[in-house]
Amino acid sequence: MTAVPPDREIQKRYGSSAMALAISIGLVFLILDYKAMCRGIVMGSLFSTINFVLMGETIHKAVKRERSKASLSAFGNILFRYTILAIPLYLAIKLPRFDLFSTIAGLLMVQFVILADHISHRFIYSWRR
Amino acid sequence: MEQDIQTWVNLAAYLGGGLSIGFGAIGAAIGEGYTASQANSAISRNPALAGDVFKSMLVGQAIAESASVFALVVAMILLFSNIPADSFVTVAAVFAAGLSMGFGAIGSGVGAGFPAGAACVGMVRQPSVSGKLTTNMLIGSAVCQTPSIFALVVSFILIFSDFGSYPLWPTWGAILGAGLAAGLSAIGSGIGGGIVAGASSEGIARQPAAVTPVTNIMLLGQAIAQTPAILGLLVAFILIFKEFGASDTIAPAMALLGSGLCMGIGGIGPGIGEGIASSGGVKWIARNEKDIGTLTRTMLVGMAVAESTAIYAMVISLVLIFVV
């Protein structure tokens, strides 16, 4: 069995946590009959996770290339990642099936999970101590 | 005539959208680049910890990117949503929304890079406290995002409010001024907050036992460094929500625009200056914990003096709104 590199492990951990949280919040919205908000938060979180995974992959690829090619590829990848983030926003603006504000919240789900994870660990650790 | 307003609103929204993501991308790119450069420096000192440094860099960059995501959100709304065009004031509102978010994202993006970079370097110096360093870096970076959230709030108010009943003169000046006040004043606070958080991560790496006082003083320093952005937000709210009587002359509109510019530009320096003052406090408290009282007092007095110029800017700004 090959060891998982730490950055892949962290992508997997935060990506899956963000999706799990989004689905849980989405289910609550679904129960409350806010279907557009449910779709928005799940779609935003999905694209947030894709962006986070691509961010790590970009760095891996850029490191292995020559300097000029690496700069060009890094720039291209940033453009690609921002285009990926723009897709759910475009859909939420154009289609009433998706709520815009919950899509925006979903796009920041990975960042929220990272913060919540570290802060909760810090408080749990100090409480146990 | 209706068609004319719609055309101008579209034009202003496209321009505002471009400025929002254009300026918004500057800060995040600088912050992320700085983090990566510090990560390289850290890895070259201890290649065995490359995995941990890489992980920390990735997480730090993800947080630093938040401000540019806000800018992207505003840009997409301006470019693709159907903004009702019932008045020429809306033209100013959508353009100001783009300006507010674009400028507002610069400081937070740059600022968030400092703690992330310092955490990468600190992790190599003190591998045993990498968890505490990452937590401190994340808290510091998250607080750095506050000024960009203020700018986002002002942008949303400008986009989604109905200005149909407001007179064009002088409201357009007030609306543009609001966007400039919130956006420009956020630059200094974002950078200043980042400087404090960077010093905090560095301090924890030097003296891990001082993690609690250093984190507390970092939060205090960041809270004070946010003041110019809060003053900018206050002036922006006054400019948006105060009703100004119709005017036939250009002077009132210029006074209101000048008010926003005054608070916006006047808030940049104090935010950065307070960050520098606070970073000195945080840095030396880590090394000399027993003199925390004297160091904190000196830091707070220094920050208060640096803050005074933002207060002068706010006073002149209020004079321009209420007196002139």
XYZ file of C-alpha atoms in Angstrom:
453
model
C 0.000 0.000 0.000
C 1.449 3.397 -1.000
C 1.572 6.135 1.605
C -0.702 9.062 0.881
C 1.268 12.347 0.630
C 0.279 14.810 3.400
C -1.164 17.390 1.004
C -3.349 14.756 -0.727
C -4.449 13.556 2.673
C -5.416 17.087 3.665
C -7.257 17.652 0.371
C -9.177 14.423 0.915
C -9.954 15.279 4.522
C -11.124 18.847 3.986
C -12.823 18.103 0.672
C -14.880 15.258 2.111
C -15.683 17.222 5.281
C -16.850 20.227 3.204
C -19.104 18.009 1.098
C -20.473 16.170 4.145
C -21.258 19.474 5.862
C -22.855 20.900 2.706
C -25.035 17.811 2.269
C -26.092 17.970 5.941
C -27.006 21.665 5.657
C -28.667 20.919 2.307
C -30.810 18.216 3.936
C -31.952 20.695 6.583
C -32.915 23.144 3.808
C -34.712 20.334 1.984
C -36.709 19.425 5.098
C -37.624 23.103 5.510
C -38.669 23.144 1.835
C -35.942 25.578 0.709
C -34.997 23.506 -2.322
C -33.118 26.260 -4.177
C -30.944 26.878 -1.107
C -30.258 23.147 -0.800
C -29.141 22.951 -4.445
C -27.108 26.155 -4.108
C -25.092 25.112 -1.074
C -24.342 21.631 -2.424
C -23.331 22.982 -5.853
C -21.157 25.750 -4.319
C -19.408 23.285 -2.004
C -18.778 20.838 -4.838
C -17.001 23.526 -6.865
C -15.178 24.778 -3.758
C -13.825 21.244 -3.230
C -12.841 20.907 -6.891
C -10.998 24.246 -6.644
C -9.148 23.137 -3.503
C -8.089 19.842 -5.108
C -6.973 21.623 -8.281
C -4.969 24.111 -6.196
C -2.832 21.282 -4.789
C -2.525 19.505 -8.142
C -1.366 22.736 -9.825
C 1.511 23.089 -7.392
C 2.622 19.476 -7.929
C 2.679 19.867 -11.711
C 4.367 23.279 -11.648
C 7.175 22.027 -9.384
C 8.132 19.286 -11.860
C 8.370 21.613 -14.897
C 10.989 24.050 -16.201
C 10.759 27.612 -14.870
C 9.202 29.242 -17.966
C 6.753 26.395 -18.524
C 5.936 26.312 -14.814
C 5.038 30.042 -14.766
C 2.856 29.683 -17.838
C 1.172 26.554 -16.518
C 0.608 28.141 -13.065
C -1.012 31.188 -14.703
C -3.183 28.960 -16.909
C -4.216 26.881 -13.931
C -5.196 29.955 -11.908
C -7.372 31.113 -14.820
C -8.857 27.621 -15.028
C -9.574 27.513 -11.285
C -11.297 30.896 -11.308
C -13.347 29.804 -14.328
C -14.362 26.709 -12.361
C -15.450 28.958 -9.454
C -17.391 31.210 -11.845
C -19.537 28.312 -13.179
C -21.767 27.841 -10.073
C -22.110 31.620 -9.713
C -23.223 31.932 -13.331
C -25.727 29.085 -12.891
C -27.060 30.562 -9.632
C -27.513 33.999 -11.227
C -29.195 32.647 -14.350
C -31.273 29.769 -12.972
C -33.847 30.319 -10.228
C -33.407 26.639 -9.287
C -30.265 27.689 -7.370
C -30.175 30.276 -4.582
C -27.330 32.772 -5.118
C -26.449 33.424 -1.478
C -26.316 29.771 -0.482
C -24.139 29.115 -3.560
C -21.741 31.845 -2.350
C -21.732 30.250 1.121
C -21.002 26.884 -0.494
C -18.041 28.328 -2.402
C -16.430 29.221 0.925
C -17.210 25.845 2.538
C -13.636 24.471 2.334
C -12.259 27.588 4.012
C -14.940 27.318 6.702
C -14.124 23.637 7.324
C -10.372 24.369 7.572
C -10.982 27.093 10.152
C -13.574 25.130 12.101
C -11.340 22.045 12.175
C -8.298 23.881 13.576
C -10.202 26.055 16.009
C -12.282 23.164 17.360
C -9.123 21.052 17.793
C -7.480 23.896 19.666
C -10.412 24.272 22.053
C -10.919 20.536 22.537
C -7.190 20.137 23.191
C -7.058 22.954 25.761
C -10.264 21.677 27.418
C -8.878 18.125 27.759
C -5.617 19.475 29.104
C -35.190 57.203 -21.947
C -35.696 53.875 -20.103
C -33.462 52.185 -22.662
C -30.774 54.840 -22.108
C -30.663 54.173 -18.357
C -30.459 50.414 -18.955
C -27.553 50.882 -21.369
C -25.671 53.023 -18.867
C -26.401 50.590 -16.029
C -25.065 47.702 -18.114
C -21.988 49.704 -19.037
C -21.307 50.614 -15.392
C -21.940 47.021 -14.274
C -19.447 45.627 -16.820
C -16.845 48.201 -15.825
C -17.512 47.607 -12.116
C -17.311 43.831 -12.603
C -13.978 44.130 -14.372
C -12.571 46.400 -11.678
C -13.875 44.122 -8.925
C -12.032 40.980 -10.019
C -9.148 42.947 -11.551
C -8.218 44.749 -8.343
C -9.444 41.841 -6.214
C -6.981 39.447 -7.804
C -3.989 41.672 -6.980
C -4.014 41.087 -3.221
C -4.640 37.342 -3.258
C -1.926 36.806 -5.861
C 0.643 38.765 -3.826
C -0.365 36.998 -0.602
C -0.242 33.540 -2.154
C 3.060 34.283 -3.873
C 4.614 35.504 -0.621
C 3.419 32.344 1.157
C 4.952 30.143 -1.535
C 8.279 32.012 -1.376
C 8.436 31.574 2.418
C 7.494 27.902 2.032
C 10.429 27.439 -0.349
C 12.736 29.145 2.098
C 11.473 26.845 4.868
C 11.851 23.677 2.782
C 15.408 24.595 1.807
C 16.282 24.796 5.533
C 14.772 21.411 6.341
C 13.710 19.348 3.306
C 12.573 16.518 5.585
C 9.590 18.645 6.636
C 8.594 19.476 3.059
C 5.266 17.617 3.392
C 4.172 19.562 6.475
C 5.294 22.895 5.016
C 3.479 22.125 1.768
C 0.315 21.282 3.705
C 0.507 24.516 5.678
C 1.169 26.526 2.512
C -1.846 24.990 0.793
C -4.183 25.703 3.711
C -2.820 29.265 4.084
C -3.236 29.944 0.381
C -6.822 28.638 0.461
C -7.685 31.194 3.155
C -5.767 34.004 1.393
C -7.870 33.318 -1.689
C -11.178 34.088 0.092
C -11.006 37.833 -0.642
C -10.566 37.225 -4.358
C -13.496 34.766 -4.257
C -15.613 37.621 -2.841
C -14.397 39.823 -5.714
C -15.294 37.086 -8.197
C -18.786 36.809 -6.670
C -19.409 40.567 -7.046
C -17.979 40.559 -10.580
C -20.231 37.662 -11.642
C -23.313 39.314 -10.138
C -22.507 42.574 -11.923
C -21.837 40.852 -15.236
C -24.718 38.400 -15.381
C -27.609 39.501 -13.192
C -30.443 41.643 -14.483
C -30.054 44.825 -12.490
C -33.268 46.879 -12.624
C -32.504 50.259 -14.177
C -35.015 52.713 -12.794
C -32.682 55.646 -12.170
C -29.284 56.983 -13.193
C -28.264 56.614 -9.534
C -28.124 52.842 -10.199
C -25.319 53.532 -12.705
C -23.231 54.995 -9.889
C -24.318 52.223 -7.499
C -23.192 49.277 -9.625
C -19.900 50.955 -10.525
C -19.281 51.795 -6.854
C -20.068 48.174 -5.896
C -17.265 46.965 -8.177
C -14.854 49.602 -6.858
C -15.675 48.788 -3.238
C -15.088 45.061 -3.623
C -12.057 45.402 -5.890
C -10.183 47.752 -3.555
C -11.519 45.966 -0.471
C -10.006 42.629 -1.471
C -6.459 43.943 -1.986
C -5.445 44.345 1.662
C -6.975 41.095 2.899
C -5.273 39.064 0.172
C -1.852 40.601 0.812
C -2.295 40.468 4.589
C -3.292 36.797 4.723
C -0.016 35.900 3.023
C 2.115 37.123 5.975
C 0.882 34.675 8.656
C 0.870 31.805 6.160
C 4.478 32.526 5.156
C 5.608 32.986 8.767
C 3.897 29.718 9.780
C 5.764 27.811 7.032
C 9.121 29.192 8.225
C 8.234 28.752 11.905
C 7.203 25.147 11.387
C 10.719 24.280 10.259
C 12.204 26.106 13.235
C 9.877 24.445 15.761
C 8.330 21.285 14.242
C 6.821 20.306 17.617
C 4.443 23.290 17.588
C 3.327 23.031 13.966
C -0.294 22.429 15.050
C -0.365 25.571 17.216
C 1.328 27.543 14.457
C -1.212 26.426 11.866
C -4.112 27.311 14.186
C -2.598 30.714 14.931
C -1.984 31.304 11.222
C -5.561 30.360 10.342
C -7.086 32.599 13.013
C -4.830 35.477 11.941
C -5.616 34.965 8.238
C -9.347 34.708 8.933
C -9.363 38.000 10.855
C -7.480 39.572 7.904
C -10.511 38.796 5.748
C -12.795 41.040 7.862
C -12.140 44.283 5.909
C -12.924 42.499 2.646
C -16.186 41.240 4.208
C -17.061 44.886 5.042
C -16.407 45.791 1.395
C -18.542 42.826 0.271
C -21.422 43.967 2.507
C -21.262 47.494 1.044
C -21.116 46.059 -2.499
C -24.200 43.909 -1.878
C -26.098 46.878 -0.395
C -25.178 48.980 -3.442
C -26.212 46.248 -5.888
C -29.453 45.151 -4.247
C -30.816 48.470 -2.901
C -33.431 50.377 -4.796
C -32.209 53.915 -5.453
C -35.114 54.737 -7.767
C -36.582 57.461 -5.534
C -33.246 59.228 -4.828
C -32.389 62.462 -6.720
C -29.492 61.990 -9.139
C -27.775 65.147 -7.825
C -26.078 64.774 -5.328
C -26.795 61.054 -4.649
C -24.393 59.784 -7.314
C -21.533 61.470 -5.417
C -22.625 59.886 -2.130
C -22.925 56.419 -3.678
C -19.526 56.559 -5.390
C -18.057 57.969 -2.177
C -19.520 55.063 -0.196
C -17.860 52.501 -2.457
C -14.518 54.299 -2.246
C -14.706 54.755 1.545
C -15.408 51.070 2.214
C -12.999 49.730 -0.420
C -9.957 51.954 0.075
C -10.062 51.951 3.881
C -10.101 48.138 3.845
C -6.659 48.055 2.166
C -4.707 49.322 5.180
C -6.595 47.248 7.738
C -6.161 44.044 5.719
C -2.421 44.550 5.334
C -2.017 45.756 8.930
C -3.899 42.759 10.329
C -1.681 40.476 8.258
C 1.531 42.073 9.553
C 0.386 41.446 13.158
C -0.601 37.851 12.414
C 2.755 37.219 10.681
C 4.636 38.554 13.720
C 2.504 36.337 15.943
C 3.359 33.167 14.006
C 7.024 34.145 14.081
C 6.841 34.810 17.836
C 5.238 31.436 18.564
C 7.953 29.683 16.546
C 10.623 31.462 18.596
C 8.942 30.968 21.965
C 6.268 28.226 21.881
C 5.535 28.632 25.600
C 4.196 32.144 24.919
C 1.452 30.922 22.559
C -1.475 32.126 24.708
C -0.358 35.737 25.378
C 0.955 36.084 21.824
C -2.354 34.909 20.306
C -4.357 37.170 22.628
C -2.219 40.226 21.857
C -2.392 39.356 18.141
C -6.199 39.396 18.298
C -6.143 42.699 20.222
C -3.731 44.217 17.696
C -5.767 42.960 14.754
C -8.985 44.290 16.280
C -7.458 47.767 16.608
C -5.906 47.583 13.123
C -9.431 46.955 11.767
C -10.614 50.351 13.105
C -9.901 52.349 9.899
C -11.947 49.797 7.935
C -14.772 50.133 10.479
C -14.634 53.945 10.148
C -14.723 53.513 6.360
C -17.754 51.245 6.709
C -19.446 53.796 8.978
C -18.906 56.648 6.495
C -20.098 54.374 3.663
C -23.308 53.573 5.571
C -23.955 57.287 6.250
C -23.396 58.081 2.575
C -25.741 55.277 1.463
C -28.559 55.639 3.966
C -28.698 59.404 4.628
C -31.185 61.111 2.352
C -29.734 64.138 0.601
C -32.001 66.808 -0.839
C -31.997 67.405 -4.600
C -29.480 69.970 -5.782
C -28.900 71.953 -8.993
C -25.204 72.527 -8.396
C -22.215 70.215 -8.617
C -20.752 71.207 -5.219
C -22.827 68.923 -2.893
C -22.131 65.859 -5.059
C -18.410 66.657 -5.049
C -18.457 67.179 -1.273
C -19.993 63.718 -0.787
C -17.583 62.101 -3.234
C -14.725 63.909 -1.473
C -16.003 62.626 1.853
C -15.731 59.006 0.688
C -12.315 59.586 -0.858
C -11.108 61.333 2.287
C -12.095 58.436 4.567
C -10.942 55.781 2.097
C -7.480 57.170 1.407
C -7.113 58.402 4.983
C -7.726 54.896 6.303
C -4.939 53.171 4.348
C -1.929 54.496 6.264
C -3.309 54.100 9.815
C -4.298 50.468 9.146
C -0.772 49.577 8.019
C 0.842 51.722 10.731
C -1.203 50.103 13.479
C -0.269 46.691 12.107
C 3.423 47.583 12.277
C 3.047 48.968 15.834
C 1.175 45.873 16.955
C 3.622 43.495 15.270
C 6.401 45.012 17.409
C 4.355 44.326 20.531
C 3.523 40.742 19.560
C 7.100 39.980 18.483
C 8.709 41.213 21.703
C 6.058 39.809 24.048
C 6.980 36.383 22.677
C 10.606 36.963 23.626
C 10.008 38.788 26.899
C 6.753 37.516 28.367
C 7.375 38.846 31.877
C 7.181 42.473 30.657
C 3.890 41.896 28.848
C 2.165 44.781 30.686
C 4.692 47.451 29.673
C 5.001 46.096 26.139
C 1.226 45.972 25.638
C 0.830 49.502 27.003
C 3.526 50.847 24.668
C 1.968 48.980 21.763
C -1.507 50.377 22.491
C -0.241 53.969 22.855
C 1.677 53.624 19.567
C -1.397 52.245 17.850
C -3.607 55.020 19.247
C -1.249 57.663 17.834
C -1.180 55.906 14.450
C -4.976 55.757 14.584
C -5.319 59.523 15.059
C -4.840 60.286 11.350
C -7.762 57.993 10.488
C -9.857 59.931 12.998
C -8.818 63.239 11.368
C -9.899 61.768 8.013
C -13.225 60.715 9.501
C -13.831 64.162 11.037
C -13.210 65.885 7.688
C -15.339 63.265 6.003
C -18.244 63.975 8.398
C -17.763 67.734 7.934
C -18.071 67.217 4.178
C -21.285 65.221 4.680
C -23.039 67.266 7.345
C -21.587 70.790 7.140
C -20.485 71.503 3.578
